[in-house]
Short mmCIF file of C-alpha atoms and ligand atoms in Angstrom, two decimals:
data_model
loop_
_atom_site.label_atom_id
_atom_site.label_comp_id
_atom_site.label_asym_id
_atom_site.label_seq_id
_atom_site.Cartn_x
_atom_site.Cartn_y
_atom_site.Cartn_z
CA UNK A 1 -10.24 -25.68 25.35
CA UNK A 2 -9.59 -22.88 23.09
CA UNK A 3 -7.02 -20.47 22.95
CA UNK A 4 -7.77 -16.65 23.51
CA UNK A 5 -5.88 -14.03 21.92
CA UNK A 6 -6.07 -10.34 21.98
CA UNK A 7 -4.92 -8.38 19.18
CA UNK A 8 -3.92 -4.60 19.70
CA UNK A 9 -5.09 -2.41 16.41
CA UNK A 10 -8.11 -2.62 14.08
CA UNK A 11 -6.37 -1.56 10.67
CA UNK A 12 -5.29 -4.09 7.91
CA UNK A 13 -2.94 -5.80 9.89
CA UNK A 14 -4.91 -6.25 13.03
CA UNK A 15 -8.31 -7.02 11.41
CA UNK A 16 -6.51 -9.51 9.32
CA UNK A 17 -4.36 -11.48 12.48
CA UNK A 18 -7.96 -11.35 14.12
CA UNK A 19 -9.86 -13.09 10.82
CA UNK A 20 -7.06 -15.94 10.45
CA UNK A 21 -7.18 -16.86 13.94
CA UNK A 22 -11.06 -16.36 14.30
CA UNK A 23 -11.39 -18.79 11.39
CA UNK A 24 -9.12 -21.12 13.01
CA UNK A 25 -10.98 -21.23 16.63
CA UNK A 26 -9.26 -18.65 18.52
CA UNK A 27 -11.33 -16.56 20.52
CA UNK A 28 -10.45 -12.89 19.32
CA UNK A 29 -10.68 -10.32 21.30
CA UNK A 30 -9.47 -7.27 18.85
CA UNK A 31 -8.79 -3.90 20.80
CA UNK A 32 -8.49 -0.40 18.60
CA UNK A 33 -8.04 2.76 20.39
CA UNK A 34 -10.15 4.81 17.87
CA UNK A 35 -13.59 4.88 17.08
CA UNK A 36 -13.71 3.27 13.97
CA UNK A 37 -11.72 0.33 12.42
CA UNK A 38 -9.25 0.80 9.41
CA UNK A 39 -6.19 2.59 10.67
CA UNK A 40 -4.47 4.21 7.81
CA UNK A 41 -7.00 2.33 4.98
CA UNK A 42 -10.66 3.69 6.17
CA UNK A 43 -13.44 5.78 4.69
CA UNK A 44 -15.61 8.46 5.67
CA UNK A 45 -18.88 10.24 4.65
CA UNK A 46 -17.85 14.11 3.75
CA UNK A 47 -20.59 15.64 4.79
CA UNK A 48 -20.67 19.01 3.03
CA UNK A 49 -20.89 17.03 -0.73
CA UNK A 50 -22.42 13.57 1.10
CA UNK A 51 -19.67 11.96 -0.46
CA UNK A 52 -17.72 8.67 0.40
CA UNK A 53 -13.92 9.24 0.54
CA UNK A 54 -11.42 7.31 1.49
CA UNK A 55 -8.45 8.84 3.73
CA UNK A 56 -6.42 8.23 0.89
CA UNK A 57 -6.46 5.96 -2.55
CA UNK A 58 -5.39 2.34 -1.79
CA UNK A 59 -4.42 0.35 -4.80
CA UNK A 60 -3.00 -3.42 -4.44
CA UNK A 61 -1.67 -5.39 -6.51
CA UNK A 62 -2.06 -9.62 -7.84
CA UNK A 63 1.18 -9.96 -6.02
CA UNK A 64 -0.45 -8.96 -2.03
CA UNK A 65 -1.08 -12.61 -1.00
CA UNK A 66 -1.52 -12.68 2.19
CA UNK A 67 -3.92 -9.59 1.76
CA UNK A 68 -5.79 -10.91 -0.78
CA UNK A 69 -5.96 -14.05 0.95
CA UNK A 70 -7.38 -12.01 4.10
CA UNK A 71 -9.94 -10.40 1.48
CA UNK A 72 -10.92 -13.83 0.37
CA UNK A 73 -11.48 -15.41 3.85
CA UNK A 74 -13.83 -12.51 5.10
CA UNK A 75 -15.95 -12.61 1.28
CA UNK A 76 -14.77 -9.27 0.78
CA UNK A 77 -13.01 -10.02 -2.72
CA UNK A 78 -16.53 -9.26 -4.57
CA UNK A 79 -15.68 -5.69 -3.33
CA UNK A 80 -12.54 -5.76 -5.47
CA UNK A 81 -12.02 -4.37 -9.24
CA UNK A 82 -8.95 -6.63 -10.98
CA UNK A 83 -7.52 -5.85 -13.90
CA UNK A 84 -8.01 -8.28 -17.01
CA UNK A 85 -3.99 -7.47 -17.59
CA UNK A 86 -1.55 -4.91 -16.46
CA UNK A 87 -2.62 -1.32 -17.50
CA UNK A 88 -1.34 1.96 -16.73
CA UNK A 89 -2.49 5.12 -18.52
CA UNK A 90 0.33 7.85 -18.42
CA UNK A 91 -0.17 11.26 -18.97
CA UNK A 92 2.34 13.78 -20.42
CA UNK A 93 2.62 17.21 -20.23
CA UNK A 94 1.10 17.93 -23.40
CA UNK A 95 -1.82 16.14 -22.36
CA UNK A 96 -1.05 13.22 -24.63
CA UNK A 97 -2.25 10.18 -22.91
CA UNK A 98 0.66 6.68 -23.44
CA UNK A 99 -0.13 3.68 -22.18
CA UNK A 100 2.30 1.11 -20.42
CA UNK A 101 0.16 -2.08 -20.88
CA UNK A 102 0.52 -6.11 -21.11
CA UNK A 103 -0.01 -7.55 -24.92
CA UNK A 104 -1.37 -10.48 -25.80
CA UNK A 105 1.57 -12.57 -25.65
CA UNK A 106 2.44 -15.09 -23.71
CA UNK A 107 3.73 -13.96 -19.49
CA UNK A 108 6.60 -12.46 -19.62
CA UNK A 109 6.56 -11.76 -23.30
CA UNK A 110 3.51 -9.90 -23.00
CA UNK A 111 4.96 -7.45 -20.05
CA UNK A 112 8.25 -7.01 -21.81
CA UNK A 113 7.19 -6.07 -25.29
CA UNK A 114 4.64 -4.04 -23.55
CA UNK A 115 7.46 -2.03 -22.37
CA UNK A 116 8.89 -2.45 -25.73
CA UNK A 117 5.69 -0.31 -26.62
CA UNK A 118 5.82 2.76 -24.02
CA UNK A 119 5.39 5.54 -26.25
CA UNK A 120 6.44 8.10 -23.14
CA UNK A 121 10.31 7.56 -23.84
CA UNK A 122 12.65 6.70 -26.67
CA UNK A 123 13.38 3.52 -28.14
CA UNK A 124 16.87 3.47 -27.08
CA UNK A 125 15.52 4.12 -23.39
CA UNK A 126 13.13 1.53 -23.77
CA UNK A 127 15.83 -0.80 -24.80
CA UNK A 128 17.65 0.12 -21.51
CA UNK A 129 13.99 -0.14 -19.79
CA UNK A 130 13.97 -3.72 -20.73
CA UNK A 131 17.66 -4.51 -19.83
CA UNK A 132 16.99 -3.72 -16.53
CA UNK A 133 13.50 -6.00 -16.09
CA UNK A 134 15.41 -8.94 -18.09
CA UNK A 135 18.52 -8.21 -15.10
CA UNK A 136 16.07 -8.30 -12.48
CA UNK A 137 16.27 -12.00 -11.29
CA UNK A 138 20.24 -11.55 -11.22
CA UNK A 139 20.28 -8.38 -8.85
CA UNK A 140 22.36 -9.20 -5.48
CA UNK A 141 20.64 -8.09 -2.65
CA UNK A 142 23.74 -7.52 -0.98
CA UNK A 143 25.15 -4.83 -3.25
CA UNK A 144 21.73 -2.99 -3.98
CA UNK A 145 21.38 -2.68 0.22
CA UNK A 146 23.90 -0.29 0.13
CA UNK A 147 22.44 2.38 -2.70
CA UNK A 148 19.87 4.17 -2.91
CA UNK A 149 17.55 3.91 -6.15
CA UNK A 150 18.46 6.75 -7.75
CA UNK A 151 22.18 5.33 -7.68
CA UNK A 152 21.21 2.06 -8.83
CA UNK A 153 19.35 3.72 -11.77
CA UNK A 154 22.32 5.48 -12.80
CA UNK A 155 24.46 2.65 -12.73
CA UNK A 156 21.68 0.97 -15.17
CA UNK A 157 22.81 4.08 -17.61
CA UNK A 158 18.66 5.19 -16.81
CA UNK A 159 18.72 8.79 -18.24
CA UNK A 160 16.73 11.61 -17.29
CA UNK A 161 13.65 11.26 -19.44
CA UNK A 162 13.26 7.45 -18.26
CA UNK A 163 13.96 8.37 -15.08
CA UNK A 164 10.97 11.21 -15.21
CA UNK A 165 8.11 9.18 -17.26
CA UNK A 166 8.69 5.31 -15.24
CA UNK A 167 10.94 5.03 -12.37
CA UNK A 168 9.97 8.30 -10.51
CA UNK A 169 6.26 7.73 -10.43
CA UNK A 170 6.79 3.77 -10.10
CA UNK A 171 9.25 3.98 -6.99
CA UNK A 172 7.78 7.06 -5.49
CA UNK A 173 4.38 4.93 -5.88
CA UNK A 174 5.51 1.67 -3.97
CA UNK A 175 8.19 3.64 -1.85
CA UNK A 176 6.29 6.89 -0.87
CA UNK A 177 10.03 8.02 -0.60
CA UNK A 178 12.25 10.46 -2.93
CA UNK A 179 14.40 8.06 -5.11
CA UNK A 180 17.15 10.01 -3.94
CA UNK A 181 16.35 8.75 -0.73
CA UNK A 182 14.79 5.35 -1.26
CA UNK A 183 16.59 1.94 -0.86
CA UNK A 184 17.47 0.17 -4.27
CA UNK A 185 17.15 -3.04 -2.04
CA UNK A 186 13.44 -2.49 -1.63
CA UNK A 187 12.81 -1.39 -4.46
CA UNK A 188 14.14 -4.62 -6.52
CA UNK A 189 12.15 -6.80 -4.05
CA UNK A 190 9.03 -4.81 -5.32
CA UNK A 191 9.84 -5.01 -8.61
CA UNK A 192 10.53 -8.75 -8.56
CA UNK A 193 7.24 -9.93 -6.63
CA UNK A 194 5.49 -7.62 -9.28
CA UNK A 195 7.24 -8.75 -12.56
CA UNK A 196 8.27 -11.70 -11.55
CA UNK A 197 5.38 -14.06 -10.56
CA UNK A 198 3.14 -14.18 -13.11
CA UNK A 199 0.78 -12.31 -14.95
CA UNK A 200 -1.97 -11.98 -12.07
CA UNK A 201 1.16 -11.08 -9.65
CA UNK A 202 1.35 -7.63 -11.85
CA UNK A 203 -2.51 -6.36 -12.43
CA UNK A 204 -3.34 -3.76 -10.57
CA UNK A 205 -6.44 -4.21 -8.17
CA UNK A 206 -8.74 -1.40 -7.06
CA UNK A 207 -11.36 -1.06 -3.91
CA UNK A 208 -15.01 -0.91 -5.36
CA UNK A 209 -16.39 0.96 -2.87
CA UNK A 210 -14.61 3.22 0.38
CA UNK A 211 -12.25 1.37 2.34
CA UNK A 212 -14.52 0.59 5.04
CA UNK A 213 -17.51 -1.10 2.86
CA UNK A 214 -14.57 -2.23 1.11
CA UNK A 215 -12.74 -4.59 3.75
CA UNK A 216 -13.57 -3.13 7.25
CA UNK A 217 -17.42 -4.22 7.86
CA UNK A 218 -16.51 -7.66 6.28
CA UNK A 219 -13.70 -8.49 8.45
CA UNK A 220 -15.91 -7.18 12.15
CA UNK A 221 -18.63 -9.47 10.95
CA UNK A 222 -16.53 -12.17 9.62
CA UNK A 223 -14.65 -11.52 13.18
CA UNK A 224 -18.00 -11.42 15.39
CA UNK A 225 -19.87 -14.71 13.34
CA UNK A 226 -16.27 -16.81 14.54
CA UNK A 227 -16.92 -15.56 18.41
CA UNK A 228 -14.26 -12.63 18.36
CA UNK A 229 -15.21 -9.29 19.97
CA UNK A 230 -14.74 -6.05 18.87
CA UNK A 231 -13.56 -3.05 21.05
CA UNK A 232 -13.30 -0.01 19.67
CA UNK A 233 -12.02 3.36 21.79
CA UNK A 234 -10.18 1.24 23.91
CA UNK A 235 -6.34 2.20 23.51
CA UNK A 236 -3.78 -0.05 25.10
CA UNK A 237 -2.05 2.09 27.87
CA UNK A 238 0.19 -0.87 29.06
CA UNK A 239 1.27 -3.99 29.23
CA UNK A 240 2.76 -5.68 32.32
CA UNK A 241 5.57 -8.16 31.53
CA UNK A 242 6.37 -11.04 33.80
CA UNK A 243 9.85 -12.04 33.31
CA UNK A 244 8.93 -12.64 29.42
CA UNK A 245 5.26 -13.19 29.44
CA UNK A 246 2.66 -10.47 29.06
CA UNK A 247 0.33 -10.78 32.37
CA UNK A 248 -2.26 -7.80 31.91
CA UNK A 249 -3.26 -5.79 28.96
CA UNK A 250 -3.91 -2.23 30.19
CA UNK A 251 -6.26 0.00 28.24
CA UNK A 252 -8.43 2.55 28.96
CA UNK A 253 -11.43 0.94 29.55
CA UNK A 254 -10.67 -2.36 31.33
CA UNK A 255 -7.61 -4.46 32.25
CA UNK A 256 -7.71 -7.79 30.69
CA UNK A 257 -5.89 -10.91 32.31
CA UNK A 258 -7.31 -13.89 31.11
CA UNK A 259 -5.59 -14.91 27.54
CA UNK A 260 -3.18 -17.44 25.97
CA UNK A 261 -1.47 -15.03 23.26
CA UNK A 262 -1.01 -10.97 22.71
CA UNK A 263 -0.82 -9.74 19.06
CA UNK A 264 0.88 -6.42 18.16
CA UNK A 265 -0.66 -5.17 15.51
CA UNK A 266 -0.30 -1.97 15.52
CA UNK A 267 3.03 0.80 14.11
CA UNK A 268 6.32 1.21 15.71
CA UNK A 269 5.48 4.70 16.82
CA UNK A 270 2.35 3.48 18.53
CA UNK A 271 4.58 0.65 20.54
CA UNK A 272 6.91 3.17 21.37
CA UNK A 273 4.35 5.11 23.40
CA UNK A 274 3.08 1.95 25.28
CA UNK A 275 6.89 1.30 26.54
CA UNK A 276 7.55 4.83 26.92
CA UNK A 277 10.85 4.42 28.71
CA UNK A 278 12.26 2.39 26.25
CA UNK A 279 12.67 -0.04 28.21
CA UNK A 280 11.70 -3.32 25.78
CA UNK A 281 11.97 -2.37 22.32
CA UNK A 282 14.91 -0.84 20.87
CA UNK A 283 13.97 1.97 19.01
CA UNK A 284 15.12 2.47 15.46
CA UNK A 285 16.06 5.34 13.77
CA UNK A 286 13.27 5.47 11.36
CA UNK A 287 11.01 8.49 9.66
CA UNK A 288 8.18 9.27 7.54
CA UNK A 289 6.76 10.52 4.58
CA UNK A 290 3.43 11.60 4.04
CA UNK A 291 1.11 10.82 1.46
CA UNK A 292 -0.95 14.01 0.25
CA UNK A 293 -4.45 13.29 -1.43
CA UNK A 294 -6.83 16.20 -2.70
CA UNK A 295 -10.27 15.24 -3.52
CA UNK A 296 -12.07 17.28 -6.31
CA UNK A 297 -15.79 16.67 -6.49
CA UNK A 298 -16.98 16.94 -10.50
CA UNK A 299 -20.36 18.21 -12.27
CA UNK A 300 -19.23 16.17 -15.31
CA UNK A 301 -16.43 13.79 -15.59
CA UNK A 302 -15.13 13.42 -19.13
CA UNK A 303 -12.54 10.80 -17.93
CA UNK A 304 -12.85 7.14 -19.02
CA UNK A 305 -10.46 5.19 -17.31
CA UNK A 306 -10.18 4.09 -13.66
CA UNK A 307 -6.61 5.99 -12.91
CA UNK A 308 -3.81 7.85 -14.84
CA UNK A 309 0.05 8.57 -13.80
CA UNK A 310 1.38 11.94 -14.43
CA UNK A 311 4.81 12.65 -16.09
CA UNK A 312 6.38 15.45 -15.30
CA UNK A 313 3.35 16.58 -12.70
CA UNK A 314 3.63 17.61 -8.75
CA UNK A 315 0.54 15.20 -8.96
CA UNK A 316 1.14 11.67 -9.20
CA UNK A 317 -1.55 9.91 -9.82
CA UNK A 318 -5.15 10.45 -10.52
CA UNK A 319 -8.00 7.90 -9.72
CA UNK A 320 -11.26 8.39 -11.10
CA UNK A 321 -14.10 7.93 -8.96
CA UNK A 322 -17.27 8.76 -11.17
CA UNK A 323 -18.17 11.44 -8.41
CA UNK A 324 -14.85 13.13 -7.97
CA UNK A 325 -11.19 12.93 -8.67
CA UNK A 326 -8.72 11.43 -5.63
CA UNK A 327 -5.37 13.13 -6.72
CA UNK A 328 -2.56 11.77 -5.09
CA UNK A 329 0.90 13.56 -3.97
CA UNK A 330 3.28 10.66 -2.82
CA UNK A 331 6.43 11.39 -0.76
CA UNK A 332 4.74 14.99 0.28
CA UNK A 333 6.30 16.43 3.09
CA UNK A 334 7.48 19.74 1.51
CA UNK A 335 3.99 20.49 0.71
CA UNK A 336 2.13 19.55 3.99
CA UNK A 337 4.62 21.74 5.46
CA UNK A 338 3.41 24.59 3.58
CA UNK A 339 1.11 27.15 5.24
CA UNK A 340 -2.89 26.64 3.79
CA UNK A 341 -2.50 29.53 1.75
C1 LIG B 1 -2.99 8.06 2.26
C2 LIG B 1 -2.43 6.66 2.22
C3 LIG B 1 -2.40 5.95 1.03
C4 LIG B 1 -1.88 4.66 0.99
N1 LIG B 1 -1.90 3.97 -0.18
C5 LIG B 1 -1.52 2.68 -0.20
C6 LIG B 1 -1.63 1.91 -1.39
O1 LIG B 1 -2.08 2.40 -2.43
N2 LIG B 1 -1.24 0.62 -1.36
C7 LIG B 1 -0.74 0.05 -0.21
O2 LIG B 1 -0.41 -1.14 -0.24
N3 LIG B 1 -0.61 0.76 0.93
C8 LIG B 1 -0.98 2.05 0.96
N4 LIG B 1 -0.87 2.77 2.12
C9 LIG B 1 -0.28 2.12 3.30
C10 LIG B 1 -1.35 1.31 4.06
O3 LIG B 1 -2.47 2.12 4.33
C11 LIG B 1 -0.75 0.83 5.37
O4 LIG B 1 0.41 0.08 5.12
C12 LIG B 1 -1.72 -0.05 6.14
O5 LIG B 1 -3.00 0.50 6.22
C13 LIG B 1 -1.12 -0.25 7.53
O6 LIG B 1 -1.96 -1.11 8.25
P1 LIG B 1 -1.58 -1.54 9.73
O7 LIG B 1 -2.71 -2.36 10.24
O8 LIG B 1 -0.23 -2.13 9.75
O9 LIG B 1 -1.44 -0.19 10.56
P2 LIG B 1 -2.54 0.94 10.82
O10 LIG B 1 -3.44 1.07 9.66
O11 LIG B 1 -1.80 2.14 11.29
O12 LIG B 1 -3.39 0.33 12.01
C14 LIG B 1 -2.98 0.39 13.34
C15 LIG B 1 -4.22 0.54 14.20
O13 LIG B 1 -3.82 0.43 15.56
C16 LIG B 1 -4.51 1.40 16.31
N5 LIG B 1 -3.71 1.67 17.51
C17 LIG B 1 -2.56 2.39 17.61
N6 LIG B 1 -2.12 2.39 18.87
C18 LIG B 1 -3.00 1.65 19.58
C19 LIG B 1 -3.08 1.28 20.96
N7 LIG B 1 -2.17 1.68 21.85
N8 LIG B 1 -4.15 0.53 21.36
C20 LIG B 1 -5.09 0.11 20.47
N9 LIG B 1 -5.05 0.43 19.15
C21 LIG B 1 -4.02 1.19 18.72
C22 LIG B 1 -4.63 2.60 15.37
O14 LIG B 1 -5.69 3.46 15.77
C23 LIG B 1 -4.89 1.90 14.05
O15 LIG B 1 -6.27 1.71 13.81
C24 LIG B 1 -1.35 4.07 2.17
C25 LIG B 1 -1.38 4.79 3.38
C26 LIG B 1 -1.91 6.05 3.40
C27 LIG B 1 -1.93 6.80 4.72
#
């Protein structure tokens, strides 16, 4: 007999928990409480330029496994641009464009002289660059949980230029926090799965198309061909708990009892609201940050490569998508605050 199992949210996580087991011969049945699938990674047709955007640019990188393996499983890896070897295209404030890319050398060689290379700072910083990268297995994980990576940076004798043209834009890229702000512990755990695995574990890996050609029609009819079901605008309301077992899954539309497993796939926030008093889920003291992205549309687009970081910008990263620009404002929340004016 096979096992059912519902999964609660249609965004990476949810679609992906739903693919696996599909594949595997559970019988899926995936609930999303909005009308389309994605969550925070979806696209949408702007209707005023008939343009596909995406809510916001999603890179990944070699060193996502378990989301490229989800790619993989639902054929959606043709959708994918890899890199032939780490690339990054910086831009300074003069305009001048420096690169931070892999040589042909063998891994790690070929990252580390790279750095060796990085026009944007001095050769003494780069020296200190490197010390840190060639440190990076050693780190404790114990000491860096207790600073932030701004103090860790000092304490690796990181000046102000290298701070402003690589660890800004690379921490405020993975972190989408203020390095005064961010933890040093996560931050080394980034850098290691990046620079430490290999030379595919550190090329940078872009959507083809929007989000939703991109991953989210693959996985519903990778999903629906393995006997799942898709709900969409059916938000979970409630679940009743039996001693420790769930019993019903409450959601707007229907109340579903007949299942083996419930999968939460869905964020903290959204939990919080379905145990509203609090009552199973301690909640942590967590916030946010948001991620600001401006899309320009272009008559002509003189750019040649895929994406650029800016030193010394508000902006922090530009992707070029042939039709328009996606500029991208990490760790935003001073300027979403701001009045549209
Ligand atoms: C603008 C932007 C840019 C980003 N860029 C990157 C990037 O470059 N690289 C990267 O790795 N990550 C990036 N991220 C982060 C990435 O998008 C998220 O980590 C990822 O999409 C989270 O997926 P998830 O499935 O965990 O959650 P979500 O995407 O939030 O999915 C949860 C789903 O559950 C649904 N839901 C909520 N409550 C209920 C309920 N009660 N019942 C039923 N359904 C419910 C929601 O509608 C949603 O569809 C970015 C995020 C944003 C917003």
């Amino acid at each position: 007999m096979k096992k059912k199992c519902i999964v609660i949210g249609g965004g990476f996580a949810g679609l992906s928990s739903a693919a696996f087991l599909s594949s595997i011969g559970y019988i899926v049945q995936l609930l999303e409480a909005s009308p389309k699938l994605g969550g925070r990674a979806y696209s949408f047709l702007d209707n005023k330029t008939n343009t596909v955007l995406d809510n916001g640019q999603h890179i990944l990188m070699g060193c996502y496994k378990e989301t490229l393996n989800f790619l993989k499983l639902i054929g959606a890896e043709k959708n994918l641009l890899f890199q032939d070897k780490l690339e990054i295209n910086f831009i300074k404030e003069n305009y001048q464009l420096v690169p931070l890319k892999s040589i042909p050398l063998f891994y790690p060689l070929n990252l580390l002289f790279g750095m060796l290379l990085f026009k944007a700072v001095s050769f003494a910083n780069r020296l200190k660059l490197l010390k840190v990268f060639l440190k990076l297995p050693f780190y404790s994980t114990k000491r860096l949980s207790r600073m932030t990576v701004y103090d860790w940076l000092v304490k690796e004798k990181q000046d102000e230029q290298v701070m402003e043209a690589f660890w800004k834009i690379l921490a405020i890229g993975a972190l989408n926090t203020n390095i005064k702000n961010a933890s040093a512990k996560m931050f080394v755990d980034i850098l290691k799965e990046i620079f430490l695995n290999g030379n595919f574990a550190a090329k940078i890996i872009l959507p083809k198309y929007g989000l939703s050609k991109t991953y989210c029609e693959p996985a519903k009819s990778f999903i629906e061909q393995n006997g799942g079901n898709i709900n969409l605008s059916s938000q979970v309301t409630e679940l009743v708990i039996n001693d420790t077992k769930i019993e019903k899954v409450v959601t707007t539309e229907k109340v579903y009892d007949d299942f083996d497993y419930v999968i939460s796939a869905i964020p903290h926030f959204a939990l919080e609201k379905i145990f509203a008093d609090g009552s199973i889920i301690d909640n942590p003291e967590l916030s946010y940050s948001s991620i600001l992205n401006i899309h320009i549309g272009l008559r002509e687009n003189p750019l040649t490569k895929n994406f650029y970081g800016l030193i010394g910008s508000p902006v922090h990263w530009i992707f070029n998508k042939g039709t328009h620009l996606n500029l991208v404002i990490s760790d935003a929340d001073d300027l979403i605050k701001k009045d549209d004016e």
